[in-house]
Amino acid sequence: MPAPEELTPPEAARWAARSGLPLAADRHDVVAATANHIHSVVSRLRELDFAETSPAAHRAGEERHDAAV
């Protein structure tokens, strides 16, 4: 699957406005950079193979805390 192109500042402004969150003009670059960074992190996480790793909720309550030394 080809990597999508990065979000440009004008596109970030359009998407924000469409979501009801209009941005000040001086925020477009920062918002686009942040969105691109988040996208790259999520993309990397999707590539990880968790195979037999069970969800954290599966292990909830199994830990035993013992203050004995």
GROMACS .gro file of N, CA and C in nm:
model
  207
    1MET      N    1   0.085  -0.118   0.000
    1MET     CA    2   0.000   0.000   0.000
    1MET      C    3   0.089   0.123   0.000
    2PRO      N    4   0.075   0.211  -0.097
    2PRO     CA    5   0.161   0.330  -0.103
    2PRO      C    6   0.131   0.426   0.013
    3ALA      N    7   0.236   0.491   0.057
    3ALA     CA    8   0.221   0.588   0.167
    3ALA      C    9   0.147   0.711   0.116
    4PRO      N   10   0.050   0.758   0.193
    4PRO     CA   11  -0.021   0.880   0.151
    4PRO      C   12   0.073   1.000   0.160
    5GLU      N   13   0.047   1.099   0.080
    5GLU     CA   14   0.128   1.220   0.086
    5GLU      C   15   0.100   1.294   0.215
    6GLU      N   16   0.195   1.374   0.257
    6GLU     CA   17   0.179   1.449   0.381
    6GLU      C   18   0.070   1.555   0.367
    7LEU      N   19   0.007   1.581   0.479
    7LEU     CA   20  -0.095   1.684   0.487
    7LEU      C   21  -0.028   1.821   0.477
    8THR      N   22  -0.078   1.904   0.389
    8THR     CA   23  -0.022   2.039   0.374
    8THR      C   24  -0.094   2.135   0.471
    9PRO      N   25  -0.032   2.247   0.502
    9PRO     CA   26  -0.097   2.344   0.590
    9PRO      C   27  -0.236   2.388   0.542
   10PRO      N   28  -0.255   2.417   0.412
   10PRO     CA   29  -0.390   2.454   0.369
   10PRO      C   30  -0.491   2.340   0.387
   11GLU      N   31  -0.447   2.215   0.363
   11GLU     CA   32  -0.536   2.102   0.384
   11GLU      C   33  -0.571   2.087   0.532
   12ALA      N   34  -0.473   2.107   0.619
   12ALA     CA   35  -0.498   2.100   0.763
   12ALA      C   36  -0.602   2.203   0.804
   13ALA      N   37  -0.591   2.323   0.749
   13ALA     CA   38  -0.687   2.429   0.780
   13ALA      C   39  -0.827   2.392   0.731
   14ARG      N   40  -0.833   2.334   0.610
   14ARG     CA   41  -0.963   2.293   0.555
   14ARG      C   42  -1.027   2.184   0.639
   15TRP      N   43  -0.947   2.082   0.677
   15TRP     CA   44  -1.001   1.973   0.758
   15TRP      C   45  -1.045   2.023   0.896
   16ALA      N   46  -0.968   2.110   0.954
   16ALA     CA   47  -1.005   2.165   1.085
   16ALA      C   48  -1.135   2.244   1.075
   17ALA      N   49  -1.146   2.328   0.974
   17ALA     CA   50  -1.269   2.408   0.956
   17ALA      C   51  -1.388   2.317   0.930
   18ARG      N   52  -1.366   2.213   0.853
   18ARG     CA   53  -1.473   2.117   0.823
   18ARG      C   54  -1.521   2.046   0.950
   19SER      N   55  -1.429   2.030   1.046
   19SER     CA   56  -1.462   1.964   1.173
   19SER      C   57  -1.519   2.061   1.275
   20GLY      N   58  -1.529   2.189   1.236
   20GLY     CA   59  -1.583   2.289   1.328
   20GLY      C   60  -1.478   2.350   1.418
   21LEU      N   61  -1.351   2.335   1.380
   21LEU     CA   62  -1.241   2.391   1.459
   21LEU      C   63  -1.156   2.483   1.372
   22PRO      N   64  -1.208   2.599   1.337
   22PRO     CA   65  -1.129   2.688   1.252
   22PRO      C   66  -0.998   2.727   1.319
   23LEU      N   67  -0.892   2.731   1.241
   23LEU     CA   68  -0.758   2.762   1.292
   23LEU      C   69  -0.715   2.902   1.252
   24ALA      N   70  -0.643   2.966   1.341
   24ALA     CA   71  -0.579   3.093   1.306
   24ALA      C   72  -0.471   3.063   1.202
   25ALA      N   73  -0.447   3.154   1.112
   25ALA     CA   74  -0.352   3.132   1.004
   25ALA      C   75  -0.213   3.094   1.052
   26ASP      N   76  -0.171   3.145   1.166
   26ASP     CA   77  -0.037   3.115   1.216
   26ASP      C   78  -0.027   2.973   1.274
   27ARG      N   79  -0.137   2.899   1.282
   27ARG     CA   80  -0.137   2.763   1.337
   27ARG      C   81  -0.137   2.655   1.229
   28HIS      N   82  -0.160   2.690   1.104
   28HIS     CA   83  -0.172   2.591   0.997
   28HIS      C   84  -0.048   2.503   0.985
   29ASP      N   85   0.070   2.565   0.985
   29ASP     CA   86   0.193   2.487   0.971
   29ASP      C   87   0.213   2.390   1.087
   30VAL      N   88   0.190   2.437   1.208
   30VAL     CA   89   0.211   2.354   1.328
   30VAL      C   90   0.111   2.238   1.330
   31VAL      N   91  -0.013   2.265   1.298
   31VAL     CA   92  -0.115   2.160   1.299
   31VAL      C   93  -0.085   2.055   1.192
   32ALA      N   94  -0.044   2.098   1.074
   32ALA     CA   95  -0.009   2.003   0.968
   32ALA      C   96   0.110   1.918   1.009
   33ALA      N   97   0.211   1.978   1.067
   33ALA     CA   98   0.330   1.903   1.111
   33ALA      C   99   0.294   1.802   1.219
   34THR      N  100   0.210   1.843   1.312
   34THR     CA  101   0.168   1.753   1.420
   34THR      C  102   0.086   1.637   1.364
   35ALA      N  103  -0.007   1.665   1.275
   35ALA     CA  104  -0.088   1.559   1.214
   35ALA      C  105  -0.001   1.462   1.136
   36ASN      N  106   0.098   1.513   1.064
   36ASN     CA  107   0.187   1.426   0.988
   36ASN      C  108   0.271   1.339   1.081
   37HIS      N  109   0.315   1.395   1.192
   37HIS     CA  110   0.393   1.317   1.288
   37HIS      C  111   0.307   1.205   1.349
   38ILE      N  112   0.187   1.239   1.391
   38ILE     CA  113   0.096   1.139   1.448
   38ILE      C  114   0.069   1.029   1.346
   39HIS      N  115   0.047   1.067   1.223
   39HIS     CA  116   0.022   0.967   1.118
   39HIS      C  117   0.142   0.874   1.101
   40SER      N  118   0.263   0.929   1.105
   40SER     CA  119   0.381   0.844   1.089
   40SER      C  120   0.397   0.747   1.206
   41VAL      N  121   0.366   0.791   1.327
   41VAL     CA  122   0.375   0.704   1.445
   41VAL      C  123   0.271   0.593   1.435
   42VAL      N  124   0.148   0.628   1.403
   42VAL     CA  125   0.042   0.527   1.391
   42VAL      C  126   0.075   0.428   1.280
   43SER      N  127   0.131   0.475   1.171
   43SER     CA  128   0.169   0.386   1.062
   43SER      C  129   0.272   0.284   1.108
   44ARG      N  130   0.369   0.329   1.186
   44ARG     CA  131   0.471   0.237   1.239
   44ARG      C  132   0.409   0.136   1.335
   45LEU      N  133   0.318   0.180   1.418
   45LEU     CA  134   0.253   0.089   1.513
   45LEU      C  135   0.172  -0.018   1.439
   46ARG      N  136   0.111   0.020   1.329
   46ARG     CA  137   0.033  -0.077   1.252
   46ARG      C  138   0.121  -0.184   1.189
   47GLU      N  139   0.249  -0.155   1.171
   47GLU     CA  140   0.341  -0.252   1.111
   47GLU      C  141   0.390  -0.356   1.211
   48LEU      N  142   0.373  -0.331   1.339
   48LEU     CA  143   0.421  -0.425   1.441
   48LEU      C  144   0.339  -0.553   1.441
   49ASP      N  145   0.408  -0.663   1.463
   49ASP     CA  146   0.342  -0.792   1.471
   49ASP      C  147   0.332  -0.832   1.618
   50PHE      N  148   0.212  -0.829   1.670
   50PHE     CA  149   0.192  -0.863   1.811
   50PHE      C  150   0.163  -1.012   1.828
   51ALA      N  151   0.143  -1.084   1.721
   51ALA     CA  152   0.124  -1.229   1.718
   51ALA      C  153   0.043  -1.280   1.837
   52GLU      N  154   0.110  -1.342   1.931
   52GLU     CA  155   0.042  -1.407   2.043
   52GLU      C  156   0.028  -1.318   2.166
   53THR      N  157   0.060  -1.191   2.152
   53THR     CA  158   0.051  -1.099   2.265
   53THR      C  159  -0.096  -1.071   2.297
   54SER      N  160  -0.133  -1.099   2.421
   54SER     CA  161  -0.272  -1.075   2.460
   54SER      C  162  -0.290  -0.929   2.499
   55PRO      N  163  -0.411  -0.876   2.485
   55PRO     CA  164  -0.437  -0.737   2.523
   55PRO      C  165  -0.410  -0.715   2.673
   56ALA      N  166  -0.378  -0.594   2.708
   56ALA     CA  167  -0.348  -0.562   2.848
   56ALA      C  168  -0.466  -0.593   2.938
   57ALA      N  169  -0.588  -0.571   2.890
   57ALA     CA  170  -0.707  -0.597   2.971
   57ALA      C  171  -0.717  -0.745   3.007
   58HIS      N  172  -0.661  -0.830   2.926
   58HIS     CA  173  -0.663  -0.974   2.950
   58HIS      C  174  -0.588  -1.009   3.079
   59ARG      N  175  -0.487  -0.931   3.110
   59ARG     CA  176  -0.404  -0.958   3.227
   59ARG      C  177  -0.444  -0.876   3.349
   60ALA      N  178  -0.540  -0.791   3.335
   60ALA     CA  179  -0.580  -0.706   3.447
   60ALA      C  180  -0.625  -0.792   3.564
   61GLY      N  181  -0.577  -0.757   3.680
   61GLY     CA  182  -0.615  -0.830   3.799
   61GLY      C  183  -0.528  -0.951   3.829
   62GLU      N  184  -0.439  -0.987   3.740
   62GLU     CA  185  -0.353  -1.103   3.763
   62GLU      C  186  -0.232  -1.068   3.849
   63GLU      N  187  -0.194  -0.941   3.851
   63GLU     CA  188  -0.075  -0.901   3.927
   63GLU      C  189  -0.100  -0.909   4.077
   64ARG      N  190   0.000  -0.954   4.148
   64ARG     CA  191  -0.009  -0.957   4.292
   64ARG      C  192   0.098  -0.866   4.348
   65HIS      N  193   0.055  -0.766   4.419
   65HIS     CA  194   0.148  -0.669   4.476
   65HIS      C  195   0.182  -0.713   4.617
   66ASP      N  196   0.311  -0.730   4.644
   66ASP     CA  197   0.356  -0.775   4.774
   66ASP      C  198   0.467  -0.683   4.820
   67ALA      N  199   0.448  -0.617   4.930
   67ALA     CA  200   0.546  -0.524   4.981
   67ALA      C  201   0.655  -0.593   5.061
   68ALA      N  202   0.647  -0.724   5.076
   68ALA     CA  203   0.749  -0.796   5.154
   68ALA      C  204   0.882  -0.789   5.082
   69VAL      N  205   0.986  -0.776   5.160
   69VAL     CA  206   1.121  -0.769   5.102
   69VAL      C  207   1.198  -0.892   5.139
   0.00000   0.00000   0.00000
